[in-house]
Tab-separated table of C-alpha atoms in Angstrom:
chain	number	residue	atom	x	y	z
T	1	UNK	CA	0.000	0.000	0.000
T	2	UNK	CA	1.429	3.657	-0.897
T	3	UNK	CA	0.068	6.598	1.141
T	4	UNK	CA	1.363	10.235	1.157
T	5	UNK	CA	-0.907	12.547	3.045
T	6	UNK	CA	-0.615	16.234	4.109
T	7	UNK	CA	-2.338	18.290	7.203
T	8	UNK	CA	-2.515	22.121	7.652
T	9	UNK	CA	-0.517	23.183	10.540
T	10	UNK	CA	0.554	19.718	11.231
T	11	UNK	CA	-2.526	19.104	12.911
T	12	UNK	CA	-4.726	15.757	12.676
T	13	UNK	CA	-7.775	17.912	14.474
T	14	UNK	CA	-11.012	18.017	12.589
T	15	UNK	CA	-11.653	21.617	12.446
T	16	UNK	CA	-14.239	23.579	11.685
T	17	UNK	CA	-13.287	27.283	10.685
T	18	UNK	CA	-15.528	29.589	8.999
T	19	UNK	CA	-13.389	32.878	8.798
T	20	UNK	CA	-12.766	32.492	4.837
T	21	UNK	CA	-15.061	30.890	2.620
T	22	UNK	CA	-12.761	27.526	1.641
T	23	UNK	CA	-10.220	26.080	3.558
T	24	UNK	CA	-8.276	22.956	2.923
T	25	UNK	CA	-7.281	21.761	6.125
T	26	UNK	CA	-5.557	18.196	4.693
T	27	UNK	CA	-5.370	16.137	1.533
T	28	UNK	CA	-3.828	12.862	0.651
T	29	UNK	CA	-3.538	9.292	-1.491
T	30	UNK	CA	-4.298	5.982	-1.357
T	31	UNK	CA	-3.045	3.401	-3.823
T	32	UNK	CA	-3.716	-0.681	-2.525
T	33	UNK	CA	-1.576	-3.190	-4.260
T	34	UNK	CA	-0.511	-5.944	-1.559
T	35	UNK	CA	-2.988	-4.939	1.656
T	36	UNK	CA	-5.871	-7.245	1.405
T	37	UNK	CA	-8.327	-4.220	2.561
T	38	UNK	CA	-8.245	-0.649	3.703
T	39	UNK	CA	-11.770	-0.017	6.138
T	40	UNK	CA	-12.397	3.756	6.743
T	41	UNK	CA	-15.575	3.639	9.966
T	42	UNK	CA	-16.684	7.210	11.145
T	43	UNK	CA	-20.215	6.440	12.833
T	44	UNK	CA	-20.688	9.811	13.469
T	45	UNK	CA	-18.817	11.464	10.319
T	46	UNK	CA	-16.480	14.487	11.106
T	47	UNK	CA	-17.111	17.958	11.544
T	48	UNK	CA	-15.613	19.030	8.241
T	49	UNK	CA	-16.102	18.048	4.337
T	50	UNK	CA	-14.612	15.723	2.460
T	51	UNK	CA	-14.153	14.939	-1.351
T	52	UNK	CA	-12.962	11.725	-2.402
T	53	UNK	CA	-11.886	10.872	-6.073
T	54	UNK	CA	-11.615	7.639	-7.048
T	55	UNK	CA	-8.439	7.481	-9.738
T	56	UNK	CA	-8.203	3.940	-10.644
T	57	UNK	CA	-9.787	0.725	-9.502
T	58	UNK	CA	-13.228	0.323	-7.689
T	59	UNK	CA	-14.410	1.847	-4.182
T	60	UNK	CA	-17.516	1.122	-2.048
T	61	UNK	CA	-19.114	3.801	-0.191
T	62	UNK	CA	-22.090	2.974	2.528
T	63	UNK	CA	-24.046	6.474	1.814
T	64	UNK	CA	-27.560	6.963	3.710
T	65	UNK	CA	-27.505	3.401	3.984
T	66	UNK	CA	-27.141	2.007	0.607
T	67	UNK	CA	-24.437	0.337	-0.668
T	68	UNK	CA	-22.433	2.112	-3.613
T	69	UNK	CA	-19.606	1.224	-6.011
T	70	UNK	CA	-17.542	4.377	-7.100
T	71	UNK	CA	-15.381	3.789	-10.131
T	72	UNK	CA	-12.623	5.635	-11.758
T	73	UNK	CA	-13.908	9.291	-12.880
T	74	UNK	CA	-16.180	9.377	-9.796
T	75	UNK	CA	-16.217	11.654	-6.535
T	76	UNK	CA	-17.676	11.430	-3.423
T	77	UNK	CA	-18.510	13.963	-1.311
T	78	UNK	CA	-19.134	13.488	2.498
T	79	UNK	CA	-20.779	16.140	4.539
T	80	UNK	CA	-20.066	16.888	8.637
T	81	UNK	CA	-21.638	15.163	10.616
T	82	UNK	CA	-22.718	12.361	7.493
T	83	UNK	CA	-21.579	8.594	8.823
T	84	UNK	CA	-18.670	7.603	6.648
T	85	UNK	CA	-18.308	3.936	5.619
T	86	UNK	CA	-16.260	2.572	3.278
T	87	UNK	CA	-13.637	-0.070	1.690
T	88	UNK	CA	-10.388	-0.112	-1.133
T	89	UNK	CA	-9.388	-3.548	-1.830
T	90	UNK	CA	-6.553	-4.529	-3.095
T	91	UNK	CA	-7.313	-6.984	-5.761
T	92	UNK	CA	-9.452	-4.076	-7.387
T	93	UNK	CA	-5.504	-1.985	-7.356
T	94	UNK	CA	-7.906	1.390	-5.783
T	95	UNK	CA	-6.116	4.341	-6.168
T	96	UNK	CA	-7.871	7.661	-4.804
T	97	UNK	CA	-7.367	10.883	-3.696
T	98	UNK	CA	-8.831	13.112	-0.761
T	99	UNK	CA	-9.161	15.967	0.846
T	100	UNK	CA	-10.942	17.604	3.549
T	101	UNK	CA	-12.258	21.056	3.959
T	102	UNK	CA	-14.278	23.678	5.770
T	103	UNK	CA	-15.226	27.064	5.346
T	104	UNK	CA	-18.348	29.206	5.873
T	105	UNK	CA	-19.105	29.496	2.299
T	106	UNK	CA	-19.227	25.715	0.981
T	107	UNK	CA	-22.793	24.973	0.458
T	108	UNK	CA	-22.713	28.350	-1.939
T	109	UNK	CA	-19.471	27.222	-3.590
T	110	UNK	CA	-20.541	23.665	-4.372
T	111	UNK	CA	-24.020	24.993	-6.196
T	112	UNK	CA	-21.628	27.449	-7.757
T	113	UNK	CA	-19.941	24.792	-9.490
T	114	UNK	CA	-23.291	22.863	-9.643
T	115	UNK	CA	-23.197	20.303	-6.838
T	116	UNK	CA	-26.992	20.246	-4.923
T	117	UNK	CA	-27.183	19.960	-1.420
T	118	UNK	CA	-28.031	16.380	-1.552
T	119	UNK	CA	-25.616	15.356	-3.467
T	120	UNK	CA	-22.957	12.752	-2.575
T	121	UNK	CA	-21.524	10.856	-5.415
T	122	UNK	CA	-21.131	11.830	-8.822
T	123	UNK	CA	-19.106	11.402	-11.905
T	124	UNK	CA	-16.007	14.195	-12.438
T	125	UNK	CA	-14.297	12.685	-15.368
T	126	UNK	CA	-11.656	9.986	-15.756
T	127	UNK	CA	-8.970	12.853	-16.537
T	128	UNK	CA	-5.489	13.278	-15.624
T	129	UNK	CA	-5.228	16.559	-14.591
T	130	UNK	CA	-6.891	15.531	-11.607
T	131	UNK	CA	-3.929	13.379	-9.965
T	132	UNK	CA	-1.629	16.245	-11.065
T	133	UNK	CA	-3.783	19.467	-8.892
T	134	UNK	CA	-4.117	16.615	-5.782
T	135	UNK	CA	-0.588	15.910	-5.859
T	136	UNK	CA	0.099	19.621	-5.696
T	137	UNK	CA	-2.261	20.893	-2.469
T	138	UNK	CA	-0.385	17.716	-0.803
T	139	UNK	CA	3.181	18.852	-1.827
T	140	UNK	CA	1.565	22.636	-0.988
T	141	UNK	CA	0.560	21.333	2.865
T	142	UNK	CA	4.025	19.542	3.008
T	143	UNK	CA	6.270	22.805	2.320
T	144	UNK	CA	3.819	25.681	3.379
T	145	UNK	CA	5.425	27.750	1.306
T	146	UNK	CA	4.172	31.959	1.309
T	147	UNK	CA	0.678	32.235	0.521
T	148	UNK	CA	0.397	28.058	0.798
T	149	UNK	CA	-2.963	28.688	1.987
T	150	UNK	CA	-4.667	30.779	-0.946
T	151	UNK	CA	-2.705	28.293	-3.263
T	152	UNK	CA	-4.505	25.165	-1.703
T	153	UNK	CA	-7.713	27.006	-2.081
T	154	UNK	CA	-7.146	27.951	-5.665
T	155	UNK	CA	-5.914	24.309	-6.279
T	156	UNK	CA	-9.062	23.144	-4.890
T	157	UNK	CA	-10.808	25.480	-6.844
T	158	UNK	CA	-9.478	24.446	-10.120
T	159	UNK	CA	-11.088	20.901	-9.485
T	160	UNK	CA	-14.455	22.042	-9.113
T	161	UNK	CA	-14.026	24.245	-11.482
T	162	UNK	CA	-12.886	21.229	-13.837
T	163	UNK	CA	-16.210	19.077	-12.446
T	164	UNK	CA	-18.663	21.847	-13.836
T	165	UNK	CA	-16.770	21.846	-17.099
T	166	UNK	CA	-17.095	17.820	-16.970
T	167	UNK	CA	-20.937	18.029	-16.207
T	168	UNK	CA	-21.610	20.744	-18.807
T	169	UNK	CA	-20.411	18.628	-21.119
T	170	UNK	CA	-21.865	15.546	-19.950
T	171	UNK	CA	-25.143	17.364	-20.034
T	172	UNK	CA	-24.827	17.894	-23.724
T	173	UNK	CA	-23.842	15.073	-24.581
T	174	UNK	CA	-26.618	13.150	-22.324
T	175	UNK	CA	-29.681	15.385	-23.377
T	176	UNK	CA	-31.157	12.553	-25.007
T	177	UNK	CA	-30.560	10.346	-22.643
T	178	UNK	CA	-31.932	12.476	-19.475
T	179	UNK	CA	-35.593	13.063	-22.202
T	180	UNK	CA	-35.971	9.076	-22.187
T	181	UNK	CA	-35.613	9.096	-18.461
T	182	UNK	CA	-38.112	11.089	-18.008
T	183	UNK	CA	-40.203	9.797	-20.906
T	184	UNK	CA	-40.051	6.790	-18.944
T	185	UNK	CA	-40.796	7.719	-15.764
T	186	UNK	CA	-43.939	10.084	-16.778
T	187	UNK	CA	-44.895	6.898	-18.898
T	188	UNK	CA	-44.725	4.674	-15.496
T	189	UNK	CA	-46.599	7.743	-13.278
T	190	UNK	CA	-48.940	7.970	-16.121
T	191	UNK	CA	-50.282	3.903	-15.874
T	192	UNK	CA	-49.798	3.769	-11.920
T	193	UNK	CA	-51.440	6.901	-11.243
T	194	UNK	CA	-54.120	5.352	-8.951
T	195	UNK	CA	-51.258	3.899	-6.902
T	196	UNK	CA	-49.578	5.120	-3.878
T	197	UNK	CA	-45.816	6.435	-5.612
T	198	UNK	CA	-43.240	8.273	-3.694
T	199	UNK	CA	-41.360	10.427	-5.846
T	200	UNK	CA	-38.205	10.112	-3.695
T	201	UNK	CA	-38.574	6.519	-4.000
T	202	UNK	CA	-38.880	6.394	-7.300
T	203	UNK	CA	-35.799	8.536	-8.040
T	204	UNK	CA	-33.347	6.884	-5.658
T	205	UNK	CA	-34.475	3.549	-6.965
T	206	UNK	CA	-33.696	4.709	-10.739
T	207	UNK	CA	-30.305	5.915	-9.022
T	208	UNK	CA	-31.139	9.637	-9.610
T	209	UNK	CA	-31.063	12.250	-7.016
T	210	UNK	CA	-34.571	14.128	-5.934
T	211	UNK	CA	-33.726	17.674	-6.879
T	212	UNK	CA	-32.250	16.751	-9.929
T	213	UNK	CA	-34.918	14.092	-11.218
T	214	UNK	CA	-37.510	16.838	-10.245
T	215	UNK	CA	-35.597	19.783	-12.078
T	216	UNK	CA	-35.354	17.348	-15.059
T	217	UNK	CA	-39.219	16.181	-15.126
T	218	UNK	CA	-40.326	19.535	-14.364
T	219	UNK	CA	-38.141	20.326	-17.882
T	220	UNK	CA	-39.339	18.051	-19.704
T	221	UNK	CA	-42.818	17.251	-19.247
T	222	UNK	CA	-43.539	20.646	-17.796
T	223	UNK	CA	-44.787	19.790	-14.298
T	224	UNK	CA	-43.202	18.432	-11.912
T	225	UNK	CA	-43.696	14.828	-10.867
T	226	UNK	CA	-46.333	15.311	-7.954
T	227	UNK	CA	-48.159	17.818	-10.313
T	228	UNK	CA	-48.576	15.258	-13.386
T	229	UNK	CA	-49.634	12.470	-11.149
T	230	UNK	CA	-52.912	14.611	-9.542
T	231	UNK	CA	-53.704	15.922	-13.295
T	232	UNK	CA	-53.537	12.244	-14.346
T	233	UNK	CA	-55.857	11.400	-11.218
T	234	UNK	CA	-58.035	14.536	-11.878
T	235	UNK	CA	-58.613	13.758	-15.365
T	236	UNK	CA	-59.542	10.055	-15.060
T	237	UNK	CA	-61.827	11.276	-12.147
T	238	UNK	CA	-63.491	14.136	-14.498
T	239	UNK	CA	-64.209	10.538	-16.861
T	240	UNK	CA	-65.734	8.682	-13.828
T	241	UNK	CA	-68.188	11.816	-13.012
T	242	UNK	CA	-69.110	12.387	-17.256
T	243	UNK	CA	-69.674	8.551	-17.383
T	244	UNK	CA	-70.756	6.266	-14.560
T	245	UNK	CA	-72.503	6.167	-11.725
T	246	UNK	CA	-70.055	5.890	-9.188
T	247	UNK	CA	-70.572	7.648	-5.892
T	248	UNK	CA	-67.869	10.008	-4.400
T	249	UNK	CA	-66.105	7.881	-2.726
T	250	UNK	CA	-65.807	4.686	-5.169
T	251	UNK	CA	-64.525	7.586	-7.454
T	252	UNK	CA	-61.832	8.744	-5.510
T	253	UNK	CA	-60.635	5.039	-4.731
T	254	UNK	CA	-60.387	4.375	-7.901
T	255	UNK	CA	-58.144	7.159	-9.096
T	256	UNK	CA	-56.009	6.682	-6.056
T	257	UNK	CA	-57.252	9.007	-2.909
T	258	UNK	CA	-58.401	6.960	0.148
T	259	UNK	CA	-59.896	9.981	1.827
T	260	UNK	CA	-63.005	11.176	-0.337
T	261	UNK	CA	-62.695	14.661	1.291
T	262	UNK	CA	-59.126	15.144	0.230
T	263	UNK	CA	-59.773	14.025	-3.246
T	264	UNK	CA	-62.999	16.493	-3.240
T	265	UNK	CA	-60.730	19.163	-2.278
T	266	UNK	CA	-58.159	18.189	-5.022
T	267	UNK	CA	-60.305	18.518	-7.902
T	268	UNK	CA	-62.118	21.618	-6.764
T	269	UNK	CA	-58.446	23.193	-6.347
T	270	UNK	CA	-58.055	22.428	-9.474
T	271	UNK	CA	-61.457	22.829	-11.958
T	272	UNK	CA	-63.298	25.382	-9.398
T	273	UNK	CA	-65.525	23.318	-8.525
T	274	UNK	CA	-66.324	19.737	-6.810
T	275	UNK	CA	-66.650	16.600	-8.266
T	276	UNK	CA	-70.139	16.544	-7.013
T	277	UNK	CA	-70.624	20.122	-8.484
T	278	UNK	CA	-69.365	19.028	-11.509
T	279	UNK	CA	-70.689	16.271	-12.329
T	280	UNK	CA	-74.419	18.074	-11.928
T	281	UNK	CA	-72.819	20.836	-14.336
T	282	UNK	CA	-72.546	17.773	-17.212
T	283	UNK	CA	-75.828	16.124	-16.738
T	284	UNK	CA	-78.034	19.516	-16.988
């Protein structure tokens, strides 16, 4: 196993320090060649932030309780206080790079350079120049030469800076790609209206983060997912009051509301008036 690691001040204390807006407090690499495994188990996380980049081989990450396999190209970012859990092995040859930071401007800096909130792994690119700027903040810690500091934050920087370039181009190049997503899923919402779906469910399942399955549907279709899913179960109700007989409450079961009250006050939210209302308006 190779290691070569770097701390500001000398100091192995997770800090938290909010008097500029980014500060790299340590940074370092792992490469695994003999060593079986290499087990990183924070329970209760740290107090600062970390990025990890996975450079070559495979690395699994425990994040909110799933199981996740990073592989070369992708970052993961672990927030204070988040539970850290996860493993290199050696006959997957891992080789990654870290570093840890604080600041009291990170959450702004990250959706500067478009990470959300809730995002914790993602894909950065599979480039070079990304061993080359974490080898220099760790030779930066190591001599603290004048103005060290600044330079580890404009290191730092450069790497997010080279992650929005990756995902702007990734974006382009997956526009077609994100529209059948979200074909799909409006397709799926669309024939399981009636049934009880969880948008958050349904986006961590398809391996997609909230905001950004939201944002995309939203785009897309025009609505967002919650939105299309009561039009769908608005609409097929509007059918059920033109065409049968159904009472209230069969109506509203069958279009997917247990509580007839709640459905009434959907649908008069949204056509002005209630189903019973309506349905006398048709029939005149």
């Amino acid at each position: 196993m190779y290691t070569n690691s770097a701390y500001l001040h000398n100091s192995l204390l997770d800090i938290v320090d909010k008097s500029r807006p980014l500060i790299v407090t340590s940074c370092g690499t792992y490469k695994l060649y003999t060593q079986k495994e290499f087990t990183t188990y924070r329970p209760k996380g740290r107090k600062d932030y970390q990025l990890i980049y996975v450079a070559a081989g495979k690395a699994h990450f425990e994040i909110d309780g799933k199981d996740m396999i990073a592989c070369p190209g992708n970052m993961v970012i672990y927030r204070p206080r988040q539970m850290q859990r996860y493993v290199y092995y050696g006959d997957e040859h891992t080789e990654v790079f870290w570093v840890h930071f604080t600041g009291g401007e990170v959450k702004q800096i990250f959706r500067r350079y478009g990470i959300d909130d809730d995002v914790n792994i993602f894909y950065g690119g599979d480039h070079a120049e990304y061993r080359t700027l974490f080898k220099q903040m760790i030779q930066e810690l190591q001599l603290c030469r004048d103005d060290y500091e600044e330079m580890l934050e404009y290191i730092f920087r450069q790497i997010l800076i080279s992650v929005h370039r990756q995902q702007g181009q990734d974006d382009s190049k997956n526009v077609s790609a994100m529209a059948e997503e979200m074909d799909r899923a409006a397709g799926y919402f669309g024939e399981h209206y009636n049934e009880e779906i969880v948008v958050e469910d349904y986006a961590n399942e398809h391996n997609m983060s909230v905001s950004w399955f939201i944002r995309n549907f939203r785009q897309r279709i025009g609505t967002t997912p919650t939105q299309y899913i009561m039009a769908k179960r608005v609409a097929n109700a509007q059918m059920l009051l033109e065409s049968s007989d159904y009472n209230m409450t069969e109506i509203a079961k069958i279009v997917g509301y247990d509580n007839p009250l709640y459905f009434s006050r959907v649908f008069k939210k949204e056509k002005g008036m209630s189903p019973m209302e309506y349905r006398k308006s048709i029939r005149r």
